[in-house]
Coordinates of C-alpha atoms in Angstrom, one line a residue:
Chain A
M289 CA 33.4 -19.8 -14.3
E290 CA 35.3 -22.5 -12.7
V291 CA 35.3 -21.6 -9.0
V292 CA 35.1 -25.3 -7.7
P293 CA 37.9 -27.6 -8.7
A294 CA 36.9 -30.4 -11.2
A295 CA 37.8 -33.1 -8.7
V296 CA 35.4 -31.9 -5.8
K297 CA 32.6 -31.3 -8.3
K298 CA 33.0 -34.8 -9.8
A299 CA 32.9 -36.2 -6.3
Y300 CA 30.0 -34.0 -5.3
L301 CA 28.1 -35.2 -8.5
S302 CA 28.8 -38.7 -7.9
R303 CA 26.6 -38.4 -4.6
K304 CA 29.5 -39.3 -2.4
F305 CA 28.7 -36.5 -0.2
K306 CA 25.2 -36.6 -0.5
R307 CA 24.5 -38.6 2.5
R308 CA 26.6 -36.7 4.7
N309 CA 25.7 -36.3 8.4
R310 CA 22.1 -37.4 7.8
S311 CA 20.1 -39.9 9.9
I312 CA 17.2 -42.0 8.5
L313 CA 14.8 -41.1 11.4
G314 CA 15.7 -37.3 10.8
D315 CA 15.2 -37.5 7.0
F316 CA 11.7 -39.2 7.5
T317 CA 10.4 -36.8 10.0
L318 CA 11.4 -33.8 8.0
T319 CA 9.9 -35.4 4.9
F320 CA 6.7 -36.1 6.6
F321 CA 6.5 -32.6 7.9
L322 CA 7.1 -31.1 4.4
G323 CA 4.6 -33.2 2.9
L324 CA 1.8 -32.2 5.5
F325 CA 2.5 -28.4 5.3
G326 CA 2.6 -29.1 1.4
L327 CA -0.9 -30.4 1.3
F328 CA -1.9 -27.2 3.1
S329 CA -0.3 -24.8 0.9
V330 CA -1.0 -26.2 -2.4
W331 CA -4.8 -26.3 -2.0
P332 CA -5.6 -23.1 -3.6
L333 CA -3.8 -24.3 -6.7
I334 CA -5.8 -27.5 -6.8
F335 CA -9.0 -25.5 -6.0
I336 CA -8.5 -23.1 -9.0
I337 CA -7.5 -26.2 -11.5
N338 CA -10.5 -28.1 -10.5
N339 CA -13.0 -25.1 -10.5
A340 CA -12.1 -24.3 -14.1
F341 CA -13.5 -27.7 -15.3
K342 CA -16.5 -27.7 -13.3
P343 CA -19.9 -27.3 -14.9
L344 CA -22.1 -24.4 -13.3
N345 CA -24.1 -26.6 -11.1
E346 CA -21.2 -28.1 -9.6
I347 CA -19.6 -24.6 -8.9
F348 CA -22.7 -23.7 -7.0
I349 CA -23.2 -27.1 -5.3
F350 CA -23.5 -27.0 -1.4
P351 CA -21.4 -28.0 0.6
P352 CA -18.7 -27.0 -2.0
K353 CA -16.6 -30.0 -3.3
L354 CA -12.9 -29.8 -4.0
F355 CA -12.6 -32.1 -6.9
V356 CA -14.6 -31.9 -10.1
Q357 CA -17.2 -34.7 -10.7
N358 CA -18.0 -34.2 -14.4
P359 CA -15.1 -32.3 -16.2
T360 CA -16.3 -30.0 -19.0
L361 CA -14.8 -27.5 -21.2
T362 CA -17.8 -25.3 -21.2
N363 CA -16.3 -22.5 -19.3
F364 CA -13.4 -22.2 -21.8
Q365 CA -15.7 -22.2 -24.8
D366 CA -18.0 -19.5 -23.3
L367 CA -14.8 -17.6 -22.5
L368 CA -13.9 -17.8 -26.3
I369 CA -17.5 -16.6 -27.3
I370 CA -17.1 -13.6 -25.1
I371 CA -13.6 -12.8 -26.1
G372 CA -14.7 -13.1 -30.0
N373 CA -17.4 -10.5 -29.3
S374 CA -15.0 -8.1 -27.5
W375 CA -15.0 -4.3 -28.9
I376 CA -11.2 -4.3 -29.0
P377 CA -9.6 -7.2 -30.0
M378 CA -8.3 -9.5 -27.1
S379 CA -4.9 -9.6 -29.1
R380 CA -4.4 -6.3 -28.3
Y381 CA -4.9 -6.4 -24.6
L382 CA -2.6 -9.3 -24.7
F383 CA 0.1 -7.4 -26.4
N384 CA -0.3 -4.7 -23.8
T385 CA 0.4 -7.0 -21.0
V386 CA 3.3 -9.0 -22.9
F387 CA 4.8 -5.3 -23.5
L388 CA 4.6 -4.1 -20.1
T389 CA 5.9 -7.5 -18.6
A390 CA 8.9 -7.8 -20.8
V391 CA 10.1 -4.2 -20.8
G392 CA 9.0 -3.7 -17.0
T393 CA 10.9 -7.0 -16.0
A394 CA 14.1 -6.4 -18.1
G395 CA 14.1 -2.8 -16.7
T396 CA 13.8 -3.9 -13.2
V397 CA 16.3 -6.5 -13.4
I398 CA 19.0 -4.7 -15.4
I399 CA 18.7 -0.9 -13.9
G400 CA 18.3 -2.5 -10.4
S401 CA 21.2 -4.7 -10.7
M402 CA 23.5 -1.9 -12.1
A403 CA 22.8 0.1 -9.1
A404 CA 23.3 -2.7 -6.9
F405 CA 26.9 -3.6 -8.0
P406 CA 28.5 -0.3 -6.8
L407 CA 26.6 -0.2 -3.6
A408 CA 27.3 -3.7 -2.7
K409 CA 31.1 -3.8 -3.4
Y410 CA 32.4 -0.3 -2.9
V411 CA 32.4 2.5 -0.4
F412 CA 32.2 6.1 -2.2
P413 CA 30.8 9.4 -1.1
G414 CA 27.0 9.0 -1.0
S415 CA 27.1 5.0 -1.0
K416 CA 26.1 4.7 2.7
T417 CA 23.3 7.2 2.4
M418 CA 22.0 5.6 -0.7
S419 CA 21.9 2.2 0.8
K420 CA 19.9 3.5 3.7
L421 CA 17.5 5.2 1.6
I422 CA 16.8 2.1 -0.4
V423 CA 16.1 0.0 2.7
Y424 CA 14.0 2.5 4.5
S425 CA 11.9 3.3 1.3
L426 CA 10.5 0.0 1.4
M427 CA 8.9 0.8 4.6
F428 CA 6.8 3.7 3.5
N429 CA 3.3 2.6 2.6
G430 CA 2.3 3.2 -1.0
T431 CA -1.2 4.2 -0.2
V432 CA -0.5 7.8 0.6
T433 CA 2.2 8.1 -2.0
A434 CA -0.1 7.3 -4.7
L435 CA -1.5 10.7 -4.9
P436 CA 1.9 12.8 -5.2
N437 CA 2.9 9.9 -7.7
Y438 CA -0.1 10.7 -9.7
V439 CA 0.5 14.6 -9.7
I440 CA 4.3 13.7 -10.8
M441 CA 3.2 11.6 -13.7
S442 CA 0.7 14.2 -15.1
K443 CA 3.4 16.8 -14.9
L444 CA 5.6 14.5 -16.9
H445 CA 2.9 13.7 -19.3
M446 CA 3.0 10.0 -18.6
I447 CA -0.5 9.4 -17.5
D448 CA -2.3 6.9 -20.0
S449 CA 1.1 5.3 -21.2
Y450 CA 2.8 2.3 -20.5
W451 CA 5.5 4.3 -18.6
A452 CA 3.1 5.2 -15.9
V453 CA 3.0 1.4 -14.9
I454 CA 6.7 0.7 -15.7
L455 CA 8.6 3.4 -14.1
P456 CA 7.2 3.4 -10.8
S457 CA 7.8 -0.3 -10.5
I458 CA 11.3 0.2 -11.6
G459 CA 11.9 2.8 -9.0
S460 CA 10.7 0.6 -6.1
T461 CA 13.7 -0.6 -4.3
L462 CA 12.7 -4.2 -3.7
G463 CA 14.6 -5.7 -6.7
L464 CA 17.8 -3.7 -5.9
F465 CA 17.7 -4.6 -2.3
L466 CA 17.7 -8.2 -3.3
M467 CA 20.6 -7.9 -5.7
L468 CA 22.6 -5.8 -3.4
N469 CA 22.4 -8.6 -0.7
F470 CA 23.5 -11.4 -3.1
M471 CA 26.1 -9.1 -4.6
V472 CA 27.7 -8.6 -1.4
Q473 CA 28.8 -12.2 -1.3
V474 CA 30.8 -12.0 -4.5
P475 CA 34.4 -12.5 -3.4
D476 CA 36.4 -9.4 -3.8
A477 CA 39.3 -11.3 -5.2
L478 CA 37.4 -12.1 -8.4
I479 CA 36.9 -8.2 -8.9
E480 CA 40.4 -7.5 -8.3
A481 CA 41.5 -10.1 -10.6
A482 CA 39.2 -8.7 -13.4
K483 CA 40.8 -5.3 -12.6
I484 CA 44.1 -6.5 -12.9
D485 CA 43.0 -7.9 -16.4
G486 CA 41.9 -4.3 -17.3
A487 CA 38.3 -4.7 -17.3
S488 CA 36.2 -1.5 -16.6
E489 CA 33.3 -1.5 -14.0
F490 CA 31.1 -2.2 -16.7
T491 CA 32.7 -5.2 -17.9
I492 CA 32.8 -6.4 -14.4
F493 CA 29.4 -5.9 -13.6
W494 CA 28.2 -7.7 -16.8
R495 CA 30.8 -10.5 -16.9
V496 CA 31.5 -11.2 -13.2
M497 CA 28.8 -9.7 -11.0
M498 CA 25.7 -10.8 -13.2
P499 CA 26.8 -14.6 -13.8
L500 CA 27.7 -15.1 -10.1
S501 CA 24.3 -13.7 -9.0
K502 CA 22.3 -15.7 -11.2
A503 CA 20.2 -17.1 -8.6
A504 CA 19.3 -13.8 -7.4
W505 CA 18.1 -12.2 -10.6
I506 CA 16.1 -15.2 -11.5
T507 CA 14.2 -14.8 -8.5
L508 CA 13.8 -11.2 -9.3
I509 CA 12.5 -12.1 -12.7
I510 CA 9.9 -14.2 -11.0
L511 CA 8.7 -11.5 -8.5
S512 CA 8.7 -8.8 -11.3
F513 CA 6.9 -11.0 -13.8
Q514 CA 4.2 -11.8 -11.4
N515 CA 3.8 -8.1 -10.6
F516 CA 3.7 -6.9 -14.2
W517 CA 1.6 -9.9 -15.4
G518 CA -1.2 -9.2 -12.9
T519 CA -1.2 -5.5 -13.4
T520 CA -4.6 -3.8 -14.4
G521 CA -3.1 -0.4 -15.1
G522 CA -5.8 1.0 -12.5
G523 CA -5.6 4.7 -12.0
F524 CA -3.0 5.4 -14.7
I525 CA -4.0 3.9 -17.9
F526 CA -7.3 5.0 -19.3
S527 CA -7.3 4.4 -23.0
E528 CA -9.0 1.1 -23.8
K529 CA -6.5 0.2 -26.3
L530 CA -3.6 0.5 -23.9
K531 CA -5.1 -1.6 -21.1
P532 CA -3.6 -4.9 -19.9
I533 CA -5.4 -8.2 -20.3
S534 CA -6.1 -8.8 -16.7
Y535 CA -8.1 -5.5 -16.9
A536 CA -10.2 -7.0 -19.9
L537 CA -10.7 -10.4 -18.4
M538 CA -11.7 -8.7 -14.9
Q539 CA -14.4 -6.8 -17.0
I540 CA -15.6 -10.1 -18.3
V541 CA -15.9 -11.7 -14.7
N542 CA -17.4 -8.7 -13.1
A543 CA -20.4 -8.9 -15.5
G544 CA -22.4 -11.1 -13.0
V545 CA -23.1 -14.5 -11.5
A546 CA -23.8 -15.9 -14.6
R547 CA -20.3 -15.4 -15.4
T548 CA -19.0 -17.5 -12.4
G549 CA -18.0 -20.5 -14.7
V550 CA -16.0 -18.1 -16.9
A551 CA -14.4 -16.4 -14.0
S552 CA -12.9 -19.7 -12.8
A553 CA -11.7 -20.4 -16.3
V554 CA -9.9 -16.9 -16.4
T555 CA -8.5 -17.3 -13.1
L556 CA -6.7 -20.7 -14.4
I557 CA -5.6 -19.0 -17.6
M558 CA -4.0 -15.9 -15.9
L559 CA -2.3 -18.5 -13.4
V560 CA -0.8 -20.7 -16.0
V561 CA 1.7 -18.4 -17.4
P562 CA 3.3 -17.1 -14.0
V563 CA 3.4 -20.8 -13.0
A564 CA 5.1 -21.7 -16.2
V565 CA 7.7 -18.9 -15.7
F566 CA 8.1 -20.0 -12.2
I567 CA 8.9 -23.4 -12.7
F568 CA 11.1 -22.8 -15.9
S569 CA 13.2 -20.2 -14.0
Q570 CA 13.2 -22.3 -10.7
S571 CA 14.8 -25.4 -12.4
N572 CA 17.2 -23.0 -14.2
V573 CA 18.4 -21.8 -10.7
L574 CA 18.8 -25.3 -9.3
Q575 CA 20.7 -26.7 -12.4
T576 CA 23.3 -24.0 -12.8
M577 CA 23.9 -23.5 -9.2
A578 CA 24.3 -27.1 -8.2
T579 CA 27.9 -27.3 -9.7
T580 CA 29.3 -23.8 -8.9
G581 CA 29.5 -22.3 -5.4
I582 CA 30.8 -18.8 -4.6
K583 CA 33.8 -18.9 -2.3
E584 CA 36.2 -16.6 -0.8
Chain B
M1 CA 23.5 -5.5 5.4
Q2 CA 26.8 -3.8 6.1
T3 CA 28.6 -6.4 8.0
S4 CA 29.7 -8.6 5.2
R5 CA 30.6 -5.8 3.1
K6 CA 34.3 -5.5 2.5
P7 CA 35.2 -2.3 0.7
I8 CA 37.9 -2.9 -1.9
A9 CA 39.0 0.8 -2.0
R10 CA 38.8 2.8 1.2
T11 CA 38.1 6.3 0.0
R12 CA 39.6 8.9 2.2
G13 CA 40.9 12.4 1.8
E14 CA 39.1 13.4 -1.4
T15 CA 38.8 17.1 -1.3
S16 CA 36.9 18.3 -4.4
I17 CA 33.9 17.2 -6.3
A18 CA 35.8 17.0 -9.4
N19 CA 38.3 14.4 -7.6
V20 CA 35.5 12.5 -6.4
W21 CA 33.8 12.2 -9.9
K22 CA 37.0 11.3 -11.5
K23 CA 37.8 8.5 -9.0
H24 CA 34.3 7.0 -8.9
K25 CA 32.9 8.0 -12.5
E26 CA 31.8 4.4 -13.5
K27 CA 30.2 3.6 -10.3
Y28 CA 28.1 6.8 -10.5
L29 CA 27.1 6.0 -14.0
L30 CA 26.1 2.5 -12.9
L31 CA 23.9 4.0 -10.2
L32 CA 22.5 7.0 -12.3
P33 CA 19.5 5.5 -14.1
F34 CA 18.1 3.9 -11.1
S35 CA 18.8 7.0 -9.0
V36 CA 16.9 9.1 -11.3
I37 CA 13.8 6.9 -11.3
F38 CA 14.0 6.3 -7.6
V39 CA 14.2 10.0 -6.9
V40 CA 11.3 11.1 -9.1
F41 CA 8.9 8.1 -8.3
T42 CA 9.9 6.9 -4.7
V43 CA 11.8 9.8 -2.7
I44 CA 9.7 13.0 -3.9
P45 CA 6.4 11.3 -3.3
V46 CA 7.4 10.0 0.1
M47 CA 8.9 13.4 1.1
T48 CA 5.6 15.1 -0.2
S49 CA 3.6 12.7 1.8
I50 CA 5.5 13.6 4.9
V51 CA 5.0 17.3 4.2
I52 CA 1.3 16.7 3.8
S53 CA 1.1 14.8 7.2
F54 CA 1.6 18.4 8.7
T55 CA -1.3 19.7 6.9
S56 CA -5.0 19.4 6.9
F57 CA -5.9 18.3 3.3
N58 CA -9.1 17.0 1.9
M59 CA -7.9 16.8 -1.7
L60 CA -10.3 19.6 -2.7
E61 CA -9.3 22.7 -0.9
L62 CA -5.4 23.5 -0.7
P63 CA -3.5 21.9 2.2
K64 CA -3.8 24.0 5.5
F65 CA -0.6 23.7 7.8
V66 CA -1.6 22.4 11.1
G67 CA 1.9 21.7 12.6
F68 CA 1.9 18.4 14.9
G69 CA -1.9 18.6 14.9
N70 CA -2.4 15.4 13.1
Y71 CA 0.0 13.5 15.3
I72 CA -1.3 14.9 18.5
N73 CA -4.7 14.0 17.3
L74 CA -3.5 10.5 16.5
I75 CA -2.1 9.8 19.8
V76 CA -4.1 11.9 22.1
N77 CA -7.7 11.7 20.7
D78 CA -7.9 8.9 18.4
D79 CA -8.9 5.9 20.4
I80 CA -9.3 3.5 17.7
F81 CA -5.9 4.3 16.3
L82 CA -4.6 3.1 19.8
I83 CA -6.6 -0.3 19.3
A84 CA -5.0 -0.5 15.7
V85 CA -1.6 0.0 16.9
K86 CA -2.0 -2.6 19.7
N87 CA -3.6 -5.0 17.2
T88 CA -0.9 -4.4 14.7
L89 CA 2.2 -4.8 17.1
F90 CA 0.5 -7.9 18.6
F91 CA -0.1 -9.4 15.1
A92 CA 3.6 -8.7 13.9
L93 CA 4.9 -9.9 17.1
I94 CA 3.4 -13.3 16.3
T95 CA 3.5 -13.7 12.6
G96 CA 6.8 -11.9 11.9
P97 CA 9.2 -14.3 13.7
V98 CA 7.1 -17.4 13.0
S99 CA 6.7 -16.7 9.2
Y100 CA 10.5 -15.6 9.2
I101 CA 11.3 -19.0 10.6
M102 CA 9.0 -21.0 8.5
C103 CA 10.4 -19.3 5.4
F104 CA 13.8 -20.5 6.4
V105 CA 13.1 -23.9 7.7
F106 CA 11.1 -24.9 4.4
S107 CA 13.5 -23.6 2.2
W108 CA 16.2 -25.4 4.2
L109 CA 14.4 -28.7 4.1
I110 CA 13.6 -28.1 0.2
N111 CA 17.2 -27.6 -0.3
E112 CA 17.8 -31.4 0.8
L113 CA 15.8 -32.9 -2.0
T114 CA 16.9 -33.6 -5.4
P115 CA 16.8 -31.0 -7.9
K116 CA 13.4 -31.9 -9.6
V117 CA 11.4 -32.7 -6.6
R118 CA 12.9 -29.6 -5.2
A119 CA 11.5 -27.3 -8.0
V120 CA 8.2 -28.9 -7.5
M121 CA 8.0 -28.4 -3.9
T122 CA 9.2 -24.8 -4.0
L123 CA 6.1 -24.3 -6.4
V124 CA 3.9 -26.1 -4.0
F125 CA 4.8 -23.8 -0.8
Y126 CA 4.9 -20.6 -3.0
A127 CA 1.5 -21.6 -4.5
P128 CA -0.6 -19.2 -2.1
S129 CA 1.5 -16.3 -3.2
I130 CA 1.4 -16.9 -6.8
S131 CA -2.4 -17.7 -7.1
G132 CA -3.4 -13.8 -6.7
N133 CA -6.0 -13.5 -4.1
A134 CA -6.2 -17.1 -3.3
Y135 CA -6.5 -16.4 0.3
L136 CA -10.2 -15.8 -0.4
I137 CA -10.8 -19.5 -0.3
W138 CA -10.5 -18.8 3.5
K139 CA -13.7 -17.3 3.3
L140 CA -15.2 -20.5 2.1
I141 CA -13.6 -22.5 4.9
F142 CA -14.8 -20.0 7.8
S143 CA -18.0 -19.2 6.2
S144 CA -20.6 -18.7 9.1
D145 CA -23.3 -21.3 8.1
M146 CA -23.2 -24.9 8.4
Y147 CA -21.7 -25.4 4.8
G148 CA -18.5 -23.7 5.6
Y149 CA -15.7 -26.3 5.7
A150 CA -14.8 -25.5 9.3
N151 CA -18.4 -25.5 10.7
A152 CA -19.1 -28.6 8.6
W153 CA -16.2 -30.5 10.1
L154 CA -16.8 -29.4 13.6
L155 CA -20.5 -30.3 13.5
R156 CA -19.9 -33.7 12.0
L157 CA -17.2 -34.5 14.7
G158 CA -19.7 -33.3 17.5
F159 CA -17.4 -30.5 18.8
I160 CA -20.4 -27.8 18.2
S161 CA -24.1 -28.2 18.1
E162 CA -24.7 -25.1 15.9
P163 CA -22.5 -23.2 13.4
I164 CA -20.1 -20.6 14.6
L165 CA -20.3 -17.0 13.3
W166 CA -16.4 -16.8 12.8
F167 CA -16.0 -13.2 11.8
D168 CA -18.8 -11.9 14.1
K169 CA -17.1 -13.2 17.2
K170 CA -14.2 -10.9 18.6
E171 CA -12.3 -13.7 19.8
Y172 CA -12.1 -15.7 16.6
V173 CA -11.3 -12.8 14.3
F174 CA -7.7 -12.4 15.3
P175 CA -6.5 -16.0 15.4
I176 CA -8.0 -16.7 12.1
L177 CA -6.3 -13.5 10.7
I178 CA -3.1 -14.8 12.0
L179 CA -3.6 -18.4 10.5
V180 CA -4.2 -16.8 6.9
Q181 CA -1.3 -14.5 7.2
L182 CA 1.1 -17.4 8.0
W183 CA -0.4 -19.6 5.3
L184 CA 0.4 -16.6 3.0
S185 CA 3.9 -15.9 4.3
L186 CA 6.1 -17.9 2.1
G187 CA 6.8 -15.4 -0.3
V188 CA 9.8 -13.2 -1.3
S189 CA 11.9 -14.2 1.8
F190 CA 11.2 -17.7 1.0
L191 CA 12.4 -17.3 -2.6
A192 CA 15.5 -15.2 -1.5
F193 CA 16.4 -18.1 1.0
I194 CA 16.0 -20.8 -1.7
A195 CA 18.3 -18.8 -3.9
G196 CA 20.8 -18.1 -1.1
L197 CA 21.1 -21.7 -0.1
Q198 CA 22.2 -22.5 -3.7
N199 CA 24.9 -19.9 -3.3
V200 CA 26.4 -21.6 -0.2
D201 CA 29.8 -23.3 -1.2
R202 CA 29.5 -26.9 -1.1
T203 CA 33.1 -27.5 -0.2
L204 CA 32.5 -25.8 3.2
Y205 CA 30.3 -28.7 4.1
E206 CA 33.0 -31.5 3.1
A207 CA 35.6 -29.5 5.2
G208 CA 33.0 -29.1 8.1
Q209 CA 32.5 -32.9 7.9
I210 CA 36.5 -33.3 8.2
D211 CA 36.5 -30.8 11.1
G212 CA 34.1 -32.8 13.1
I213 CA 30.5 -31.6 12.3
R214 CA 28.3 -34.8 13.1
N215 CA 24.6 -33.7 12.2
R216 CA 22.6 -31.6 10.1
W217 CA 21.8 -29.1 13.1
Q218 CA 25.6 -28.4 13.6
E219 CA 26.0 -28.2 9.8
L220 CA 23.1 -25.5 9.9
W221 CA 24.5 -23.3 12.7
F222 CA 28.1 -23.4 11.9
I223 CA 28.1 -23.4 8.0
T224 CA 24.7 -22.8 6.4
L225 CA 23.6 -19.7 8.5
P226 CA 26.8 -18.0 8.6
S227 CA 27.0 -18.2 4.7
M228 CA 23.4 -16.8 4.3
K229 CA 23.7 -13.6 6.3
P230 CA 22.8 -11.1 3.6
Q231 CA 20.0 -13.2 2.6
L232 CA 18.8 -13.6 6.1
L233 CA 19.1 -9.8 6.6
F234 CA 17.1 -9.3 3.4
G235 CA 14.3 -11.8 4.7
A236 CA 14.1 -9.8 8.0
V237 CA 13.3 -6.5 6.2
M238 CA 10.7 -8.2 4.1
Q239 CA 8.8 -9.9 6.9
I240 CA 8.9 -6.8 9.2
T241 CA 7.3 -4.7 6.5
S242 CA 4.6 -7.3 5.4
S243 CA 3.7 -8.4 9.1
L244 CA 3.2 -4.8 9.9
S245 CA 1.4 -4.0 7.0
V246 CA -1.5 -6.4 7.2
S247 CA -4.8 -4.8 5.8
Q248 CA -6.2 -6.4 2.8
I249 CA -6.7 -9.7 4.3
S250 CA -8.4 -8.0 7.3
I251 CA -10.6 -6.1 5.2
E252 CA -11.8 -8.9 2.8
L253 CA -12.2 -11.6 5.4
A254 CA -13.2 -9.8 8.8
G255 CA -14.9 -6.9 6.9
F256 CA -14.5 -3.1 7.4
P257 CA -15.0 -2.1 10.1
S258 CA -14.5 -5.6 11.6
V259 CA -16.6 -6.5 14.9
E260 CA -15.4 -4.4 17.8
Y261 CA -12.3 -3.5 15.8
A262 CA -10.9 -6.8 16.3
G263 CA -9.1 -6.9 13.0
H264 CA -8.3 -3.3 12.9
T265 CA -4.8 -2.5 11.9
I266 CA -2.7 0.7 11.4
L267 CA -3.1 0.3 7.5
T268 CA -7.0 -0.4 7.7
H269 CA -7.1 2.8 9.8
L270 CA -5.0 4.6 7.1
H271 CA -7.4 3.1 4.6
D272 CA -10.3 4.5 6.3
Y273 CA -9.1 8.1 6.4
G274 CA -7.2 7.9 2.9
F275 CA -10.0 6.2 0.8
I276 CA -13.1 6.5 2.8
R277 CA -13.0 10.0 4.5
Y278 CA -10.4 11.8 2.1
E279 CA -8.4 13.1 5.0
M280 CA -4.9 13.0 3.4
G281 CA -3.2 15.0 5.9
Y282 CA -4.3 12.6 8.7
A283 CA -3.7 9.5 6.4
S284 CA -0.3 10.6 5.7
A285 CA 0.3 11.1 9.4
I286 CA -0.6 7.5 10.1
A287 CA 1.8 6.3 7.1
T288 CA 4.7 8.3 8.7
V289 CA 4.0 6.8 12.3
L290 CA 4.0 3.3 10.6
F291 CA 7.2 4.1 9.0
F292 CA 8.8 5.0 12.2
I293 CA 7.5 1.8 13.8
M294 CA 9.1 -0.1 10.9
V295 CA 12.5 1.6 11.0
F296 CA 12.7 1.1 14.8
T297 CA 11.7 -2.6 14.7
N298 CA 14.2 -3.1 11.8
I299 CA 17.3 -1.6 13.7
I300 CA 16.6 -3.9 16.6
V301 CA 16.1 -6.9 14.5
Q302 CA 19.1 -6.3 12.4
K303 CA 21.2 -5.9 15.4
A304 CA 19.9 -9.3 16.7
L305 CA 20.6 -11.1 13.4
R306 CA 24.3 -9.9 13.5
R307 CA 24.8 -12.5 16.0
V308 CA 23.5 -15.4 14.3
G309 CA 26.0 -18.3 13.6
V310 CA 28.6 -16.7 15.6

């Protein structure tokens, strides 16, 4: 969608406006500040990566060292052996997780966005009540609703199926609330224009709202992916062949102190996928949004 | 949330349900799939919990109706609950605003960088949130023996002569929990701010430059903040709920129960009654009280945020 005039876009890209209103001293201080705090936050990531390659004696060394001295792949080899002996093949656990993550994330994003659009852009009977319910339901703690939730799911015969994990997550309102707050910013003029062209609400949703709130749903994909990828299906999935991979890997890790090395390899492996998804989608947000702004 | 919403169609004077349906059919159809799931898996469980809060329910026998008994007990008889409320509010009063400002400042600073560096820096700051229970490394840092990082450094620099038992001393528990919570705070709101900043219309900055905006602070207050109001409101709700619902880091780091209840929060209290004593009626009453504290905080904060950036 061509929202910004081509000339402005070109000028922006040619860095003509890049240095507007900036002082060198300010730039320096801010970069320094960023770097300092960055070191503080990235620490667990460095720790996890290093730990995965440490031989057992280095993991237990006191005082603990952050960086690995003699990197080794033993932890990963041990993990492979354990996986090879698994009763249910690891590929099955992996499939479960991939299925949960794919269907759950797609469901959360699409169903949440569909509902966010009318609530963000129109006033109709019930819309205000619904918006309020959505915000306030974020504030009720999940600990005590777990019990009624379980009863409902068993009444619907959903216990011990993928749906017991997927549907409650879709029904949580975080995603919708995020989408709603971005869709509010889409200019009404664009919707009016689409209507004059004869577009239905569904077309407007898919062709106008979704492309213009890309930054929001990419963020939602990251959050939802992280949520489903790490799920163990605890409390809802009991059949071994339906359990997700993080459950299987946790069983391996929990087998005792001797598995500490394997555990650090597992931590790294479970982290690689969300991090990859994160980097991929973040760079995507930035690329696409760099040239199109939304304006009234 | 409602401020920047400009309804296209004002709907007035609909008389019958049939009329409403005819006029807004497509909107309701878009809402339908979510509404069904939402009602079944969120609204009904929450309502049930609120009903349970008026009963005495041990999960074995049928619930017994006790009226406001649980609430009266909470406020009048439960001294530990009052400690929990005090801790939670004090904790949220510090971590809530600080983490909110941190989320914004860091996303704003990152936004100034070139796209590739920006993607990397976003990951760097988001790292504590993406690495699962990475906060457990704080256990290593504040380990009570001389090998914990904090003790090792303090000993080496000569500030202390013997290791400090961090989580056994009342005065250390609270500050450490605040530190860890702040370290964890660049989460959902941070990502929403990053995405929101990408949405700000670039031409506004050029127009602002012509109109006499001279430095980044003016640009921030007059252009960036007003353009990001919906995201700011979203972030506020997220930070309110997360800063008032601290429990896991307290239980994992300070232990449960923590020394002299120094790390006791409303949610650890709930955890106690829900998972250890199985008094679901009482636990539900705690959840309901927490809910109203959050709703109340939210109303105040939203009012304040409406004034941001004129």
